[in-house]
Coordinates of C-alpha atoms in Angstrom, one line a residue:
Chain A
X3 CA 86.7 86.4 73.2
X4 CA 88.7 88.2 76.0
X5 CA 91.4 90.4 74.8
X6 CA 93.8 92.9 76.8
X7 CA 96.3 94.4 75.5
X8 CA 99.7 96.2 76.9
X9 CA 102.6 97.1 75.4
X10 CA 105.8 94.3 76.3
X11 CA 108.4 96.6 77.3
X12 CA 109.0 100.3 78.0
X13 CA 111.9 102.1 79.0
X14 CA 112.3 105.4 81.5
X15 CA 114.5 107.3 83.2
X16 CA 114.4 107.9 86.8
X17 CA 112.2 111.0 88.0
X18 CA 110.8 111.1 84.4
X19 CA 107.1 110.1 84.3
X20 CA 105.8 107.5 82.3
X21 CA 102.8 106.2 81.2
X22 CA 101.7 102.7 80.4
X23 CA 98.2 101.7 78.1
X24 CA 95.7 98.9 78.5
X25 CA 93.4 98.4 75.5
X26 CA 90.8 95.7 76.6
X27 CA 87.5 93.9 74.8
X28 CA 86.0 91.7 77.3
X29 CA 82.5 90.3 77.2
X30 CA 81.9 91.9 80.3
X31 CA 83.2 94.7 82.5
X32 CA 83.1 95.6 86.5
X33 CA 86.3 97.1 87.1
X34 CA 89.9 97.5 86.0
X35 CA 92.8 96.9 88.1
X36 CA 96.5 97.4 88.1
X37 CA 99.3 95.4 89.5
X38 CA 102.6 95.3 90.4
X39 CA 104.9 92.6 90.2
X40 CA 108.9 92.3 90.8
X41 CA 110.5 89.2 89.2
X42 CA 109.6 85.6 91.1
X43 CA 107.2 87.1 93.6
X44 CA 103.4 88.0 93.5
X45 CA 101.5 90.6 92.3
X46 CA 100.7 93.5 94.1
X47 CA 97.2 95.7 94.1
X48 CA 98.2 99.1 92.9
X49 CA 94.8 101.1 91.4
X50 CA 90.8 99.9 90.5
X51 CA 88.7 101.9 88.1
X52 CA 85.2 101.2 87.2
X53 CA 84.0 104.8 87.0
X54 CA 85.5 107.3 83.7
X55 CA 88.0 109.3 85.2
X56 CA 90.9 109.6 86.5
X57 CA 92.4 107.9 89.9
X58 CA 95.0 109.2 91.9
X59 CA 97.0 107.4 94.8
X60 CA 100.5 109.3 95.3
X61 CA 102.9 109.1 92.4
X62 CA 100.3 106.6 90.7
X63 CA 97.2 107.4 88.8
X64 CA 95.4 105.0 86.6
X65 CA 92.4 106.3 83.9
X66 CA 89.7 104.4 82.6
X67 CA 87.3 105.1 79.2
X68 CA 84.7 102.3 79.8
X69 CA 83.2 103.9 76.3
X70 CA 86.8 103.1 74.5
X71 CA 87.7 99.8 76.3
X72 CA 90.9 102.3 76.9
X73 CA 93.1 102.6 80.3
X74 CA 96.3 103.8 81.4
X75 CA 98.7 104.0 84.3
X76 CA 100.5 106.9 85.1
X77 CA 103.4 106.8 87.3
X78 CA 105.3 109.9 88.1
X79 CA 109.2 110.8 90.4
X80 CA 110.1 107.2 88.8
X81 CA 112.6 105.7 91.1
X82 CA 114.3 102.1 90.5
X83 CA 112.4 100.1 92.0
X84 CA 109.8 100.9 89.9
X85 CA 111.4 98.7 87.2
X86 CA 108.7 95.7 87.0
X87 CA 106.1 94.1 85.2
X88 CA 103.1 96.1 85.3
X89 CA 99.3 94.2 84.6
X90 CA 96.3 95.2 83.7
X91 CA 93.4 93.1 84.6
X92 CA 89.4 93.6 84.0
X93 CA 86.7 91.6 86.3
X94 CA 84.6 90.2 83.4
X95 CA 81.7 89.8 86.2
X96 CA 80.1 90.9 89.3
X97 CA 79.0 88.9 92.2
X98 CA 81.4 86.7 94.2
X99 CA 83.4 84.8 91.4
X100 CA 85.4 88.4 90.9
X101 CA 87.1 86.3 87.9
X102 CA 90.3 88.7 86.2
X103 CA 91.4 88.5 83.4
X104 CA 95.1 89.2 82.8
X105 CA 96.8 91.4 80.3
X106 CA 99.7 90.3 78.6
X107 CA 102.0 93.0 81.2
X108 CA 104.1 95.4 80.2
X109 CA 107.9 95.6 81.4
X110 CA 109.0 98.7 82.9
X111 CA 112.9 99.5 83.3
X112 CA 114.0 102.3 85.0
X113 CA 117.5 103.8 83.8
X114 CA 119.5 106.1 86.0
Chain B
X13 CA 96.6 93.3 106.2
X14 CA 95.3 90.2 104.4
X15 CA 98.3 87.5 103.9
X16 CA 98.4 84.6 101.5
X17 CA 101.0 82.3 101.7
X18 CA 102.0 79.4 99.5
X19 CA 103.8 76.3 100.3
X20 CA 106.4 74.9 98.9
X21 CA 108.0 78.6 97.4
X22 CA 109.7 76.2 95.3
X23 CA 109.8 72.4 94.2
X24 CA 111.8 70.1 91.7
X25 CA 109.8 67.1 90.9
X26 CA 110.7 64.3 88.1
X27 CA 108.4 63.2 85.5
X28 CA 105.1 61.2 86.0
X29 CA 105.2 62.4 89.9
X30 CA 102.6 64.3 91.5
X31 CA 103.4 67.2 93.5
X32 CA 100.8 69.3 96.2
X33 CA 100.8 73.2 96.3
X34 CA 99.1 74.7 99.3
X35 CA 97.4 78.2 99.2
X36 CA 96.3 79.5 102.6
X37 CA 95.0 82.5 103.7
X38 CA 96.5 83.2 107.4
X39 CA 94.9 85.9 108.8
X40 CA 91.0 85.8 107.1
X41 CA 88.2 83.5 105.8
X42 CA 88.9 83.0 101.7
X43 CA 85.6 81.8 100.3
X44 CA 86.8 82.3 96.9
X45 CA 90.6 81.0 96.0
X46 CA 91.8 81.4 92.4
X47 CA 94.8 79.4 91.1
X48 CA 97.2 81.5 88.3
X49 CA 99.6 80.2 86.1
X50 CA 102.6 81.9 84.7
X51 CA 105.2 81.3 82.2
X52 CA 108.4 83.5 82.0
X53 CA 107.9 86.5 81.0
X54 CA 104.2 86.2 80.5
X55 CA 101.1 87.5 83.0
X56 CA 99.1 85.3 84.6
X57 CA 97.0 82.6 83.2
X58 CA 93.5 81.9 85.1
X59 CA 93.3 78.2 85.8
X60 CA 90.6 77.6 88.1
X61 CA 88.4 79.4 90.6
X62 CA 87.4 77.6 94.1
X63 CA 84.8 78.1 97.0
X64 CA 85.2 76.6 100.1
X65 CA 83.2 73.4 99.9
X66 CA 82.2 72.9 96.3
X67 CA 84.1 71.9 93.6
X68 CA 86.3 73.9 91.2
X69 CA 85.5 76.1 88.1
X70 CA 88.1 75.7 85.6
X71 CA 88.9 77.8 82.6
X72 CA 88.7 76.5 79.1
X73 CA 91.7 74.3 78.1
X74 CA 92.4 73.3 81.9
X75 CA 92.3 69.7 82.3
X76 CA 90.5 68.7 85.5
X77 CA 92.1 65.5 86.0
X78 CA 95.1 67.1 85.6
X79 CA 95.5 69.7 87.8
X80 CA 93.2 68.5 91.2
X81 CA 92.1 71.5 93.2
X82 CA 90.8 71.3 96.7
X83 CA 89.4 73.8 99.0
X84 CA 88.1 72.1 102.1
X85 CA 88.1 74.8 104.6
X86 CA 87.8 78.6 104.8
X87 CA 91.7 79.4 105.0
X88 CA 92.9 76.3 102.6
X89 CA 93.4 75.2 99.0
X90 CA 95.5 72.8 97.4
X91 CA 96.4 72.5 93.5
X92 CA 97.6 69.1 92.6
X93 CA 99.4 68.4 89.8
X94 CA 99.7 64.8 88.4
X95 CA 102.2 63.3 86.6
X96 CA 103.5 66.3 85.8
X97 CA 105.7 66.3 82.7
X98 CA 108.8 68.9 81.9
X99 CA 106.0 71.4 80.4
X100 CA 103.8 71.8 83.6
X101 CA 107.1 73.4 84.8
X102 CA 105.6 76.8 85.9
X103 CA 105.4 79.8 88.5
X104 CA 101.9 78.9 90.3
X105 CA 100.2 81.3 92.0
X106 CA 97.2 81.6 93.9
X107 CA 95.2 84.3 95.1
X108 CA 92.0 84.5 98.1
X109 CA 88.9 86.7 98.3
X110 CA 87.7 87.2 102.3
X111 CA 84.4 87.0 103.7
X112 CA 82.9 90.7 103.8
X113 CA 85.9 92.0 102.4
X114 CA 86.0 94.4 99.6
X115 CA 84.7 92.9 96.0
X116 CA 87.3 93.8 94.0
X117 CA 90.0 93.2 96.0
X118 CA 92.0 89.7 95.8
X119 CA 95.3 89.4 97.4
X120 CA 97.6 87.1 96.4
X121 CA 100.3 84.8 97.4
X122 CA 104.0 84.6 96.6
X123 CA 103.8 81.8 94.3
X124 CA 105.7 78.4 93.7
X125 CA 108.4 77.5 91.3
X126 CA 107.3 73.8 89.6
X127 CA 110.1 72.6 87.7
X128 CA 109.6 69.0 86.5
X129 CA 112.5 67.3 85.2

């Protein structure tokens, strides 16, 4: 079956850095993605992986271990409005469906 | 950039009605639409996956009849619900691949709020 996992909530103060894991087991793999999304509206694309390594885009970096089903997102200088849900999705396949499958999110709040 | 937008943002129907949620892509061709749902506090749930002119893929546990999903042109797809009951109540969102555009990427709209009383 499809699993991905994230923690529920975190908690961080601002300009700390924190960072937040996605364990997946998926019966197949082309690419991890994470999103952003703020209360009532839609998500928004923040990093994609399908290489090892690590990604950097500014104060976000997301890591992927294809070997240990294993990724994380790394953001740095938090500010609050960084305080949102943050997903994790994998494409289970290639081609044109580019189907995701959805963590469970993990709710960041940033404290002053 | 690629916009999505949903109509209605929100919508309070009553029990045993049916109510239409439109999904349209505004400035690009969306040959693949996908419709989410998401409970409070919760990610998003995969319902279905449409391409322009054929019908609908649903996920397992999505009833078909239920939940009528139409994409008749390149920049439109509507999710309708019928005779909703107080537990369709949901945030609804969809989301539109483009023509040529980059595989991975899927940009999605701002949702709709069904409550069902």
């Amino acid at each position: 079956g499809q699993n991905i996992d994230q923690p529920t909530e975190m908690t961080a103060t601002e300009g700390a850095i924190v960072q937040i894991n996605c364990t997946y087991q998926t019966s197949g793999f082309n690419g991890l993605f994470w999103y952003q999304q703020h209360a009532g509206e839609a998500p928004t694309f923040l990093s994609y992986n399908v290489l090892d390594g690590l990604e950097e885009k500014g104060r976000f970096s997301s890591f992927l271990s294809r070997s240990k089903g294993y990724s994380y997102l790394l953001l740095k200088e938090l500010q609050m409005k960084d305080s949102a849900s943050y997903l994790c999705a994998v494409r289970d396949g290639g081609g044109a469906t580019n189907k995701l499958i959805f963590g469970t999110g993990t709710l960041l709040a940033v404290q002053p | 950039g690629a916009v999505v937008s949903q109509h209605p943002s929100r919508v309070i129907c009553k029990s045993g009605t049916s109510v239409k949620i439109e999904c349209r892509s505004l400035d690009f061709q969306a040959t693949t639409m996908f419709w989410y749902r998401q409970f409070p506090k919760k990610s998003l749930m995969l319902m279905a996956t449409s391409n322009e002119g054929s019908k609908a893929t649903y996920e397992q546990g999505v009833e078909k009849d239920k939940f009528l999903i139409n994409h008749a042109s390149l920049t439109l797809s509507t999710l309708t619900v019928t005779s909703a009951h107080p537990e369709d109540s949901s945030f609804y969102i969809c989301s539109a691949r483009y023509r040529g555009g980059h595989p991975y990427e899927q940009y999605f709209g701002p949702g709709t709020r069904l409550t069902v009383t």
